[in-house]
Short mmCIF file of C-alpha atoms and ligand atoms in Angstrom, two decimals:
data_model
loop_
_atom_site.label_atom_id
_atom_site.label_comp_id
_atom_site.label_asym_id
_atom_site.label_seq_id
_atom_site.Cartn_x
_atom_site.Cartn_y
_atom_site.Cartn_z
CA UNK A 1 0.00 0.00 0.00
CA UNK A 2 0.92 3.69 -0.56
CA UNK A 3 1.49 6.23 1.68
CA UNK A 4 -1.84 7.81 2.96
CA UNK A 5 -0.27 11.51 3.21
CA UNK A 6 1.67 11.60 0.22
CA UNK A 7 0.95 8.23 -1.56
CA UNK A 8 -1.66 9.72 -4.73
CA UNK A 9 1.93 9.45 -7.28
CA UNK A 10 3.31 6.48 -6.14
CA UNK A 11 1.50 2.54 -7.22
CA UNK A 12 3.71 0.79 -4.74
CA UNK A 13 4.67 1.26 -1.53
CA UNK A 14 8.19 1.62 -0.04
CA UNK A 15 10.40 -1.09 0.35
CA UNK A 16 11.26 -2.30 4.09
CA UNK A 17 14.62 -1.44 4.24
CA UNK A 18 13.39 1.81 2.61
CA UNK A 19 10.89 2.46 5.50
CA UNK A 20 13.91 1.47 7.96
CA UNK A 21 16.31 4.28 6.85
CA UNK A 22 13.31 6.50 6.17
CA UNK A 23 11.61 6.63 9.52
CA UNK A 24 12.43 9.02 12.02
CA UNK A 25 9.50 8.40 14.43
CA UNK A 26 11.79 6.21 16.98
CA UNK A 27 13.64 9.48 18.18
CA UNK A 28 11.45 12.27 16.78
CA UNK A 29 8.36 10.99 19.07
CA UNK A 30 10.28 13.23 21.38
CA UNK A 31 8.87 16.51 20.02
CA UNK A 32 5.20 15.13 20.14
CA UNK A 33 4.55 18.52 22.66
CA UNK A 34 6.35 20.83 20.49
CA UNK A 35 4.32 19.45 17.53
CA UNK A 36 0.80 19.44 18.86
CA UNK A 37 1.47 23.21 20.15
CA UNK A 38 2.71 24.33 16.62
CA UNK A 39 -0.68 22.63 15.05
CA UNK A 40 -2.55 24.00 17.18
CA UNK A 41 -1.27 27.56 17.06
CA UNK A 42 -1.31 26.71 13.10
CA UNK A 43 -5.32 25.93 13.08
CA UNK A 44 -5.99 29.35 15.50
CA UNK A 45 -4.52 31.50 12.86
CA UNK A 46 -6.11 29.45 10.05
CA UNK A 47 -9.53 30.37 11.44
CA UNK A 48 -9.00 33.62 12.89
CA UNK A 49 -7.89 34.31 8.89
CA UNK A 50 -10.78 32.75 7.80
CA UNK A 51 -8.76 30.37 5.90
CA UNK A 52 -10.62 27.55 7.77
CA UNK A 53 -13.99 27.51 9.65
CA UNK A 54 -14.18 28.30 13.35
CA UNK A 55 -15.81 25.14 14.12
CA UNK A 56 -12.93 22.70 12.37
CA UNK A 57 -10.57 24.56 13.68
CA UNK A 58 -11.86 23.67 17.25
CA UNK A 59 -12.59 20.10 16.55
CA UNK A 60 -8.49 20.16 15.41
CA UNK A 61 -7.58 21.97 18.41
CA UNK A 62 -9.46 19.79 20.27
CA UNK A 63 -8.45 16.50 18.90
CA UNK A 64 -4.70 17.33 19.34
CA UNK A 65 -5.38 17.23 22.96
CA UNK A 66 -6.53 14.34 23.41
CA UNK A 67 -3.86 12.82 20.85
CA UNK A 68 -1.28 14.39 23.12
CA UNK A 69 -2.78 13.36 26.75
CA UNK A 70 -2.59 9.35 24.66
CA UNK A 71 1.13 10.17 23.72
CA UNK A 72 1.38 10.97 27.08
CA UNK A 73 -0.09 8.27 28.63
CA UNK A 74 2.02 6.08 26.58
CA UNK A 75 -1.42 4.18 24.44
CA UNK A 76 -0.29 5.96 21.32
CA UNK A 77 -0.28 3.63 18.54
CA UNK A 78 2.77 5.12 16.82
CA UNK A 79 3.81 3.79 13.24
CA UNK A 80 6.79 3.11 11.46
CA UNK A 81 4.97 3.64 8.61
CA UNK A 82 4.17 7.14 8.73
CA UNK A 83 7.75 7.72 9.26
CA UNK A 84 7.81 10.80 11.49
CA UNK A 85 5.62 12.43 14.65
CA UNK A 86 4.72 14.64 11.85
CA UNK A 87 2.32 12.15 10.10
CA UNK A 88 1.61 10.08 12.80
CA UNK A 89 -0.46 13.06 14.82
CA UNK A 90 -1.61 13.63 11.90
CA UNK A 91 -3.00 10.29 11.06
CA UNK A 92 -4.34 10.07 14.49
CA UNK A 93 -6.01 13.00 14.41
CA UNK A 94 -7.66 11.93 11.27
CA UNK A 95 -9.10 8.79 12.61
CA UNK A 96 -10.51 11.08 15.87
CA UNK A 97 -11.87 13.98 14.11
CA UNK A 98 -12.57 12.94 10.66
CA UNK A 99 -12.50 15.45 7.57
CA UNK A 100 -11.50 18.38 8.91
CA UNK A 101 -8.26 17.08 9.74
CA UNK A 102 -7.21 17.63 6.70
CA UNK A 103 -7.40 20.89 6.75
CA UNK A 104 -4.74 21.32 9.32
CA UNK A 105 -1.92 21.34 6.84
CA UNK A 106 -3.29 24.33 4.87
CA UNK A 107 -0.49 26.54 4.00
CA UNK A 108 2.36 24.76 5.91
CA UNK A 109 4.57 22.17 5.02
CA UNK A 110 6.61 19.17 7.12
CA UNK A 111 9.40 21.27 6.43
CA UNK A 112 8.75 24.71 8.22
CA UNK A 113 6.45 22.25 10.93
CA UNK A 114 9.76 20.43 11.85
CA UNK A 115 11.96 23.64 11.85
CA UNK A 116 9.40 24.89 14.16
CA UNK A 117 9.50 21.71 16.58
CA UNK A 118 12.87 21.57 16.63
CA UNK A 119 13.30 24.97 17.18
CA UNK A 120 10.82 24.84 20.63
CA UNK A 121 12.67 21.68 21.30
CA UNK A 122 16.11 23.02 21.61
CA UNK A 123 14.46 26.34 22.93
CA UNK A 124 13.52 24.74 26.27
CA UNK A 125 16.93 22.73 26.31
CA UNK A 126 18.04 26.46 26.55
CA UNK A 127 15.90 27.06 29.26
CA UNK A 128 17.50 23.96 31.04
CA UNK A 129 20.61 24.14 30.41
CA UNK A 130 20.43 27.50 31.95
CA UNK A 131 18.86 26.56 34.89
CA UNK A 132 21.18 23.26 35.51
CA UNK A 133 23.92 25.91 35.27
CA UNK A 134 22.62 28.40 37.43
CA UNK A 135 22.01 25.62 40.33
CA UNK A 136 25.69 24.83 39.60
CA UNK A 137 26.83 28.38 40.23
CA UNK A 138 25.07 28.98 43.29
CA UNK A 139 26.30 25.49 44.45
CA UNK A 140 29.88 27.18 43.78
CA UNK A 141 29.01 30.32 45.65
CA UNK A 142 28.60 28.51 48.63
CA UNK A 143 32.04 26.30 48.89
CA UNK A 144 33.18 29.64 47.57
CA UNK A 145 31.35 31.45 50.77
CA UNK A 146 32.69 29.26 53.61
CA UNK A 147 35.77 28.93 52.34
CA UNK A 148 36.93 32.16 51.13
CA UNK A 149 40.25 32.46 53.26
CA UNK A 150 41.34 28.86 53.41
CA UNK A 151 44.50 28.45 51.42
CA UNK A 152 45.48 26.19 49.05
CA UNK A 153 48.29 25.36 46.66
CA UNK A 154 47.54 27.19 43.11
CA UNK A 155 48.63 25.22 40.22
CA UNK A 156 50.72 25.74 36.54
CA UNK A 157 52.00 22.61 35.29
CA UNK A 158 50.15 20.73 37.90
CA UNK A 159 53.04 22.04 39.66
CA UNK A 160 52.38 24.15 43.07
CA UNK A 161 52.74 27.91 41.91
CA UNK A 162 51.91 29.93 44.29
CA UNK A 163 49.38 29.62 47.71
CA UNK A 164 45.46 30.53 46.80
CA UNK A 165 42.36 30.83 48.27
CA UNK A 166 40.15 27.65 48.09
CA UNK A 167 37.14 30.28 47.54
CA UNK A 168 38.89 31.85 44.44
CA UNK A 169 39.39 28.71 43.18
CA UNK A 170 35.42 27.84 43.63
CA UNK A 171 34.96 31.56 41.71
CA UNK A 172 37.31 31.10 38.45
CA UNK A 173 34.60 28.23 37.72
CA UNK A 174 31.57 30.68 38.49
CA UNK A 175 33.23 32.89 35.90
CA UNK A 176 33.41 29.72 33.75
CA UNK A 177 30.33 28.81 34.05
CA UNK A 178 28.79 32.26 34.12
CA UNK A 179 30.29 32.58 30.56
CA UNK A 180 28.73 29.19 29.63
CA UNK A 181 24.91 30.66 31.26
CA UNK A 182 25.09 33.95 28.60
CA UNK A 183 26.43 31.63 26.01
CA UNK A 184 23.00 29.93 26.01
CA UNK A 185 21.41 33.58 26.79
CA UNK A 186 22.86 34.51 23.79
CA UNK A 187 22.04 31.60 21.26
CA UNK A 188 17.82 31.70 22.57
CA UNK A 189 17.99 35.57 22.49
CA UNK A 190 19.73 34.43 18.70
CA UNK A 191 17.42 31.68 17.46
CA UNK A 192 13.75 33.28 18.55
CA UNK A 193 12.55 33.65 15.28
CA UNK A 194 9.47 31.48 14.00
CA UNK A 195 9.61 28.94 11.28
CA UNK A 196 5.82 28.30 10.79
CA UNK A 197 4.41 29.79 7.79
CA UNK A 198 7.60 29.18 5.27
CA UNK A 199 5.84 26.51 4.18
CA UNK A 200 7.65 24.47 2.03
CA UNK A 201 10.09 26.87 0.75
CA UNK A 202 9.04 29.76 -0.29
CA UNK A 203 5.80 30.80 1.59
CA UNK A 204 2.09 30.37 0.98
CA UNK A 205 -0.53 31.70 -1.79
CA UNK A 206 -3.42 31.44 1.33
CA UNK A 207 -3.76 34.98 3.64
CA UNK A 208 -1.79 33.31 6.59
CA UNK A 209 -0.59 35.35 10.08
CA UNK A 210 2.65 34.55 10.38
CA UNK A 211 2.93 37.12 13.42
CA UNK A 212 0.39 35.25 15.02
CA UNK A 213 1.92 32.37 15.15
CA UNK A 214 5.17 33.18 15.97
CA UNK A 215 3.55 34.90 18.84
CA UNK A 216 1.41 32.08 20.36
CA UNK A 217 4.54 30.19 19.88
CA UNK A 218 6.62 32.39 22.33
CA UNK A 219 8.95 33.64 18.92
CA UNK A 220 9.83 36.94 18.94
CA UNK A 221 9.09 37.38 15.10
CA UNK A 222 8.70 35.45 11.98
CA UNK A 223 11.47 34.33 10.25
CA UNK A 224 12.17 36.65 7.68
CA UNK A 225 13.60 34.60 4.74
CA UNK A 226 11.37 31.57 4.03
CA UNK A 227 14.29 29.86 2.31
CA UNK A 228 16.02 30.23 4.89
CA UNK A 229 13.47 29.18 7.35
CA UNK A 230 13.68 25.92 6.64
CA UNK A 231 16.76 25.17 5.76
CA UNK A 232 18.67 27.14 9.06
CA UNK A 233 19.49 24.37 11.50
CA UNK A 234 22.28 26.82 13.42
CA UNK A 235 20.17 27.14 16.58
CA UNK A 236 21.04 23.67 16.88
CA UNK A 237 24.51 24.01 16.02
CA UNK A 238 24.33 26.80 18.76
CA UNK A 239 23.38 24.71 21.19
CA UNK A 240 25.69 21.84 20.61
CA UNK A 241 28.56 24.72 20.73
CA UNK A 242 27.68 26.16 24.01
CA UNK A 243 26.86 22.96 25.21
CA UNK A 244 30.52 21.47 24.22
CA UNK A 245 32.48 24.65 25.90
CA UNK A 246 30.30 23.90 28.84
CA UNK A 247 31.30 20.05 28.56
CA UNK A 248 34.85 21.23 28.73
CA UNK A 249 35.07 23.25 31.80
CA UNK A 250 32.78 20.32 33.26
CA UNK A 251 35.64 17.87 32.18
CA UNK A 252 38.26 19.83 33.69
CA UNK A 253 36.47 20.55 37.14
CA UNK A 254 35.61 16.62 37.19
CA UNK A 255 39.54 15.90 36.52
CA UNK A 256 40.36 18.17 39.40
CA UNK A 257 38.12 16.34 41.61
CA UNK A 258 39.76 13.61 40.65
CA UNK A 259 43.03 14.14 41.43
CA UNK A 260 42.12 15.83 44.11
CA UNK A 261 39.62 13.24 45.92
CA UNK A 262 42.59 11.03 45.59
CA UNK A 263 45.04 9.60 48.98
CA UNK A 264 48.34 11.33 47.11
CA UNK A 265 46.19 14.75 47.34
CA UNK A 266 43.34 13.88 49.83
CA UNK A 267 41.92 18.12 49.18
CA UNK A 268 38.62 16.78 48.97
CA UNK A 269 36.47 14.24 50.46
CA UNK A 270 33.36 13.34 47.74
CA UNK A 271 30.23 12.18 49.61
CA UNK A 272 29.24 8.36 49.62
CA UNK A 273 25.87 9.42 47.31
CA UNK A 274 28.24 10.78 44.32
CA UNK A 275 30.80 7.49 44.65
CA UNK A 276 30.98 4.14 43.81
CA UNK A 277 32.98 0.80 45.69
CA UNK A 278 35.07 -1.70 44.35
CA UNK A 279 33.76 -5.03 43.54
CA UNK A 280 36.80 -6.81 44.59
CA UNK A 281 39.30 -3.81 47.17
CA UNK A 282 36.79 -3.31 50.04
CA UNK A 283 39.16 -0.28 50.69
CA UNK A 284 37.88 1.62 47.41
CA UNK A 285 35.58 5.09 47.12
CA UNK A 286 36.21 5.40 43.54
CA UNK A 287 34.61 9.06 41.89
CA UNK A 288 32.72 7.41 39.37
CA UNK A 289 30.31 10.54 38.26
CA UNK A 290 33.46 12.52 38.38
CA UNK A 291 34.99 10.65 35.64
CA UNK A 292 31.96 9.77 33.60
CA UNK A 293 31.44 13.89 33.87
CA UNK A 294 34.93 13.91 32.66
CA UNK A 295 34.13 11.79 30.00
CA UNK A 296 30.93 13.32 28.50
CA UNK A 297 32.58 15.79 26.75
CA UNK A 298 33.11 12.96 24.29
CA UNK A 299 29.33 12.68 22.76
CA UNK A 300 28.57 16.31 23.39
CA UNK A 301 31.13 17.67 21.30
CA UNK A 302 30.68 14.24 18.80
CA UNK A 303 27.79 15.44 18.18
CA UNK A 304 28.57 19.17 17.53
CA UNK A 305 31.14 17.73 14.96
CA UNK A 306 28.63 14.99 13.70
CA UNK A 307 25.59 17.97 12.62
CA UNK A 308 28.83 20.46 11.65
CA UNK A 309 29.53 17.64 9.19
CA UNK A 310 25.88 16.54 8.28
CA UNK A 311 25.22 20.53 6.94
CA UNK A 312 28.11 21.20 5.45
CA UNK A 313 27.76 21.66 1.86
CA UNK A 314 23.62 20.84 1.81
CA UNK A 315 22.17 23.41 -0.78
CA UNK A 316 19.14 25.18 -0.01
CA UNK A 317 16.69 24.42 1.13
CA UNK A 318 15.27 21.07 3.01
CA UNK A 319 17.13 18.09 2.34
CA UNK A 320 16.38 14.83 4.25
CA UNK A 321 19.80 14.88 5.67
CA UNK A 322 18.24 17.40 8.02
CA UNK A 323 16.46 14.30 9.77
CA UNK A 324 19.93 13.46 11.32
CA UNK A 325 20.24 16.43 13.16
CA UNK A 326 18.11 15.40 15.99
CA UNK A 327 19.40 12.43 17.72
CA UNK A 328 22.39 13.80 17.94
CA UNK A 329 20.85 16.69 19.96
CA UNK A 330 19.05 15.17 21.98
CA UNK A 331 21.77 12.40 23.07
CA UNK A 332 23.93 15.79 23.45
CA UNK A 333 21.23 17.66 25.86
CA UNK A 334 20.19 14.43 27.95
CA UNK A 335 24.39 14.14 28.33
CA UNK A 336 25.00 17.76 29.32
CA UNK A 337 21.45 17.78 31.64
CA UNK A 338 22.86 14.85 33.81
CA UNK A 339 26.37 16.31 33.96
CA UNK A 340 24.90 19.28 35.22
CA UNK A 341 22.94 17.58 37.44
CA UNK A 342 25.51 15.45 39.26
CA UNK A 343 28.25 18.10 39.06
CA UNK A 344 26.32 20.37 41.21
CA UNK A 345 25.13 17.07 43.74
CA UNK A 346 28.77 16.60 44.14
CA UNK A 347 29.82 20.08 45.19
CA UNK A 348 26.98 19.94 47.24
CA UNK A 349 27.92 17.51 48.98
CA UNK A 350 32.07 17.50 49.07
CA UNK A 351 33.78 18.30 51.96
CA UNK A 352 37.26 20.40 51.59
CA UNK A 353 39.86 19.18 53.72
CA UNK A 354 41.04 22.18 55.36
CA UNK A 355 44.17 21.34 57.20
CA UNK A 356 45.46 19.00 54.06
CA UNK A 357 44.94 21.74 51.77
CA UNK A 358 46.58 24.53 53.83
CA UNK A 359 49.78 22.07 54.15
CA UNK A 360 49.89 21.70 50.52
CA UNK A 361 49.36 25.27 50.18
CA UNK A 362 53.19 25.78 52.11
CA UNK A 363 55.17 23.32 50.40
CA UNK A 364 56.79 23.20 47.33
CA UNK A 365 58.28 26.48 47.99
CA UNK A 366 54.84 27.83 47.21
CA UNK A 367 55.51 31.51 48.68
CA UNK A 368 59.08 31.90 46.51
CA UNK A 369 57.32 34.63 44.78
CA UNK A 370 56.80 36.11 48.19
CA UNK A 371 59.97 36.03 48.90
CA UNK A 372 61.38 38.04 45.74
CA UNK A 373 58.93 40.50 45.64
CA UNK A 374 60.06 41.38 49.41
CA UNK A 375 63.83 41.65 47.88
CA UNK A 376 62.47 44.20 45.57
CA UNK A 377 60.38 45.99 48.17
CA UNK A 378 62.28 46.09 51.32
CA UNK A 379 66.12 45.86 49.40
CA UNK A 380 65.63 47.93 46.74
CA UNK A 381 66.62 44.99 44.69
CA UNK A 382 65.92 44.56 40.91
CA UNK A 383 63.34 41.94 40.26
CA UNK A 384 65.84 39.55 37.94
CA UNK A 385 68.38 39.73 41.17
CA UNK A 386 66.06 39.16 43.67
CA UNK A 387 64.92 36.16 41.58
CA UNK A 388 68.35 34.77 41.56
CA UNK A 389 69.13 35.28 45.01
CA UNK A 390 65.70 33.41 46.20
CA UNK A 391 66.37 30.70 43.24
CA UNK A 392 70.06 30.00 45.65
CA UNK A 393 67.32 29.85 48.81
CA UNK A 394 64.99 27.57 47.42
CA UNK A 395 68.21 25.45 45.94
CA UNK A 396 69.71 25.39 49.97
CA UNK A 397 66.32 24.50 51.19
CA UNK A 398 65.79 21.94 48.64
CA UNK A 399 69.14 19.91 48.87
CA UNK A 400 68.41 20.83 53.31
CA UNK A 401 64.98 19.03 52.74
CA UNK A 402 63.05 21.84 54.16
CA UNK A 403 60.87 24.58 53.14
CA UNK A 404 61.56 28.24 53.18
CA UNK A 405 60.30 29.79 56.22
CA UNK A 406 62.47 26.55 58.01
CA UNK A 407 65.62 28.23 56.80
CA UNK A 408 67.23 30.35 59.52
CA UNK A 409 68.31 34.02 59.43
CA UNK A 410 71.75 33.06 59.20
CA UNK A 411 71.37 30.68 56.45
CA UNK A 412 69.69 33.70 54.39
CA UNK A 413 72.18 36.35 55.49
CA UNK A 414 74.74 33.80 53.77
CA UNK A 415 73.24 34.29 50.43
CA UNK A 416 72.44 38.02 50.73
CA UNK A 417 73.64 39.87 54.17
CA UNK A 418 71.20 42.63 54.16
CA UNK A 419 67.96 39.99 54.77
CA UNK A 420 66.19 40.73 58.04
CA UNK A 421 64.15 38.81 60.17
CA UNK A 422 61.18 40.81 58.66
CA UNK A 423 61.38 38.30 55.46
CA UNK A 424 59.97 35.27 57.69
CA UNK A 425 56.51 37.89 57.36
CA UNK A 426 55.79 36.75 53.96
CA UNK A 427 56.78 33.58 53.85
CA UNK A 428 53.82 32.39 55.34
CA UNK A 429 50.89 31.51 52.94
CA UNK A 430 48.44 33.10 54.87
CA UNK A 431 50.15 36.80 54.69
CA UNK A 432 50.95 36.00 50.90
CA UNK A 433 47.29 35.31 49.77
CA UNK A 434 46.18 38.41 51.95
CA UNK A 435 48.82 40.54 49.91
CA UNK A 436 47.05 39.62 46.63
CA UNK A 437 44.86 42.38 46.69
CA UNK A 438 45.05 43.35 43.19
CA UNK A 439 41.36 43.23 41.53
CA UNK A 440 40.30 39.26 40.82
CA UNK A 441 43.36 38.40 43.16
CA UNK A 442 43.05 35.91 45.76
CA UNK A 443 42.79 37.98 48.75
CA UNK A 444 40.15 36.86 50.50
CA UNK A 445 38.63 40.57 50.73
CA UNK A 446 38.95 40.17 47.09
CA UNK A 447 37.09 37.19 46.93
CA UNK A 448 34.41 38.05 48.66
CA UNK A 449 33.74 41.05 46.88
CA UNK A 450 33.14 38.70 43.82
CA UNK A 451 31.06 36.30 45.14
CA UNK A 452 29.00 39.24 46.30
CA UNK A 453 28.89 40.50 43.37
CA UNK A 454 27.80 37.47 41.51
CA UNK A 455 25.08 36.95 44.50
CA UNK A 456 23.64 40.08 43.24
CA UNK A 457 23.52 39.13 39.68
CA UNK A 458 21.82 35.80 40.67
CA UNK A 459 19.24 37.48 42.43
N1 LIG L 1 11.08 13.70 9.47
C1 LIG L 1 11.55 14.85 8.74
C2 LIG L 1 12.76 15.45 9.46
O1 LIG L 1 12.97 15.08 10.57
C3 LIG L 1 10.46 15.88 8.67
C4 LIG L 1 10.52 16.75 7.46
C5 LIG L 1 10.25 15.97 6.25
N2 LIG L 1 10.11 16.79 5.10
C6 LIG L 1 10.18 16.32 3.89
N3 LIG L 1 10.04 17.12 2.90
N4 LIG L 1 10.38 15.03 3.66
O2 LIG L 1 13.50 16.25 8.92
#
């Protein structure tokens, strides 16, 4: 048998394998909400034009209701056959309401219908993504809050640098993921322009209100290029780009956590509800969403490259290709939801470990820096000497097996006579971090005045 929607050219019907690589109704069932609400907006403005009667276009409004409340009660007979949600509600419809069911696709076409469902699709994966990343942020604030003057070793190389506050550390990923919140802002602000009414290609002989629509759809405006329309799939691209830089800074928190939740660096302690044991070493508290957050970066950004790749080259307008874009999108948002999700449960829940992280914080000769810039200051020194002459301190420590401030006067004095006992001031991590007053330093002052600042943004 023929196809009932677009069969009327065709004597046979489509081979099986055909219908296989056809059918998108496996994965596009997902947008059965975002496609009853564009029909339905569709029939309003076909009556309110008087393109349709007032009476079918109630019995259409009405009948998408209840073929949404049996999608959603999971009794919806969906079929292969009619390849995508598209048909299928359609179809449905058809055998609730009768004729005027097919009047519904007056003046639109599967192509603008599926821009417009995928566009209120990836709209309220906006939305989400937004929120998951706010919840992070304010998850941030508050390690950021109670631990705005505990020091800690401050990395380059994954070697110790200099000491830091714990709390700035919590803040550089608030900026991170502050950027990654506006990113989104951005691409919605970006992408809030309504599909419905392109038809086809290039618009519609019947008296349609495009305005309409886009309004009841929560666009800003129509489209303005029907061409264009429905062949644009960037908001999608959008998303899978903001998505993949948020993936990243997710992956490089979760490595952090990582290291730092192991017993060589034992800075954190992760909760028991965010790890996982060892099947065979009772001893084990592995960080199992830490590393699979790590890890998602993989499909999220896969999938950016895998639509990248799918448009490329694809003249105007609609060309099935366009089918693969969603999959990918939605594996990509159900990946970066989670990740969201269990990043901010686990710093929730983790538990700094103050006195490991402040002995961290004054080894490695972590306040060397300290040390020069007090040559320069107190001395009169010029910064390359000073550097030298605390390179030959941190040389005598190292081969004496000590750290700085364990060095005595007279050791100093041997390198450079006119060092006073005044040097042993900022040596200490806690004086060094309080000296960083500079604007974003990592005095605590200065830390607090951020996360104050990014309280008031949040609201
Ligand atoms: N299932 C199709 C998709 O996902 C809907 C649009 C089909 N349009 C067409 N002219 N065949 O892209």
């Amino acid at each position: 048998a023929s196809n009932a929607m677009w069969g009327g050219r065709f004597a046979a019907g489509p081979d099986a394998i055909m219908e296989a690589i056809n059918a998108s109704i496996d994965f596009d069932k997902r947008m059965a909400a975002q496609d009853i609400r564009g029909s339905r907006a569709h029939a309003a403005m076909l009556a309110a034009q008087g393109i349709i009667t007032d009476s079918d276009a109630e019995a259409i409004r009405e009948g998408l209701l209840t073929v949404l409340s049996e999608i959603e009660g999971g009794n919806f007979p969906f079929s292969k056959a009619l390849e995508d949600i598209h048909m299928n509600v359609e179809a449905r419809l058809k055998d609730l309401i009768g004729e005027p069911a097919g009047r519904l696709h007056t003046g639109r076409s599967r192509n603008d219908q599926v821009a417009t469902d995928f566009k209120l699709w990836v709209r309220d994966q906006m939305d989400a993504a937004i929120e998951g990343i706010e919840a992070l942020i304010r998850a941030l604030l508050a390690q950021a809050e109670a631990g705005a003057d505990w020091v800690m070793p401050g990395f380059t190389h994954l070697q110790t640098a200099q000491p830091v506050t714990w709390g700035h550390h919590m803040m550089a990923y608030v900026e991170m993921f502050g950027r990654d919140m506006s990113r989104f802002r951005d691409a919605r602000a970006r992408m809030n322009e309504s599909p419905l009414g392109a038809a086809a290609l290039a618009g519609t002989s019947f008296p349609i209100d495009r305005h309409m629509t886009a309004e009841a759809l929560g666009f800003d405006r129509p489209a303005a290029n029907s061409l264009d329309a429905v062949a644009d799939r960037d908001f999608a691209l959008e998303f899978l780009s903001c998505a993949t830089i948020c993936a990243m800074h997710l992956s490089r928190f979760a490595e952090e956590l990582v290291i730092w939740s192991s017993a060589q660096f034992r800075f954190v302690v992760l909760s028991d509800r965010f790890s996982t044991g060892s099947s065979i070493m009772p001893q084990k508290k592995n960080p199992d969403a830490a590393e699979l957050i790590r890890a998602k970066i993989g499909r999220i950004m896969g999938a950016m490259v895998g639509l990248f790749t799918v448009m490329k080259g694809l003249p105007l307008t609609y060309s099935k290709d366009m089918q693969e874009d969603k999959e990918q999108v939605f594996d990509a948002a159900d990946s970066l939801m989670l990740s969201l999700a269990a990043m901010t449960g686990m710093v929730s829940d983790m538990t700094a470990n103050r006195p490991a992280l402040e002995a961290a914080a004054a080894s490695g000769f972590s306040t060397a820096t300290d040390l020069a810039d007090w040559l320069v200051r107190e001395l009169n020194m010029p910064f390359r000497d000073a550097h030298h002459v605390t390179g030959t301190l941190v040389a005598m420590a190292e081969k004496k097996g000590c750290d700085l401030p364990d060095l005595s006067l007279e050791e100093m004095q041997s390198v450079h006579a006119a060092i006073n006992a005044s040097v042993f001031d900022v040596l200490g991590v806690h004086n060094s971090v309080a000296s960083r007053q500079s604007y974003g330093g990592t005095a605590p002052d200065q830390v607090r005045l951020q996360i104050g600042r990014w309280k008031e943004l949040l609201g």
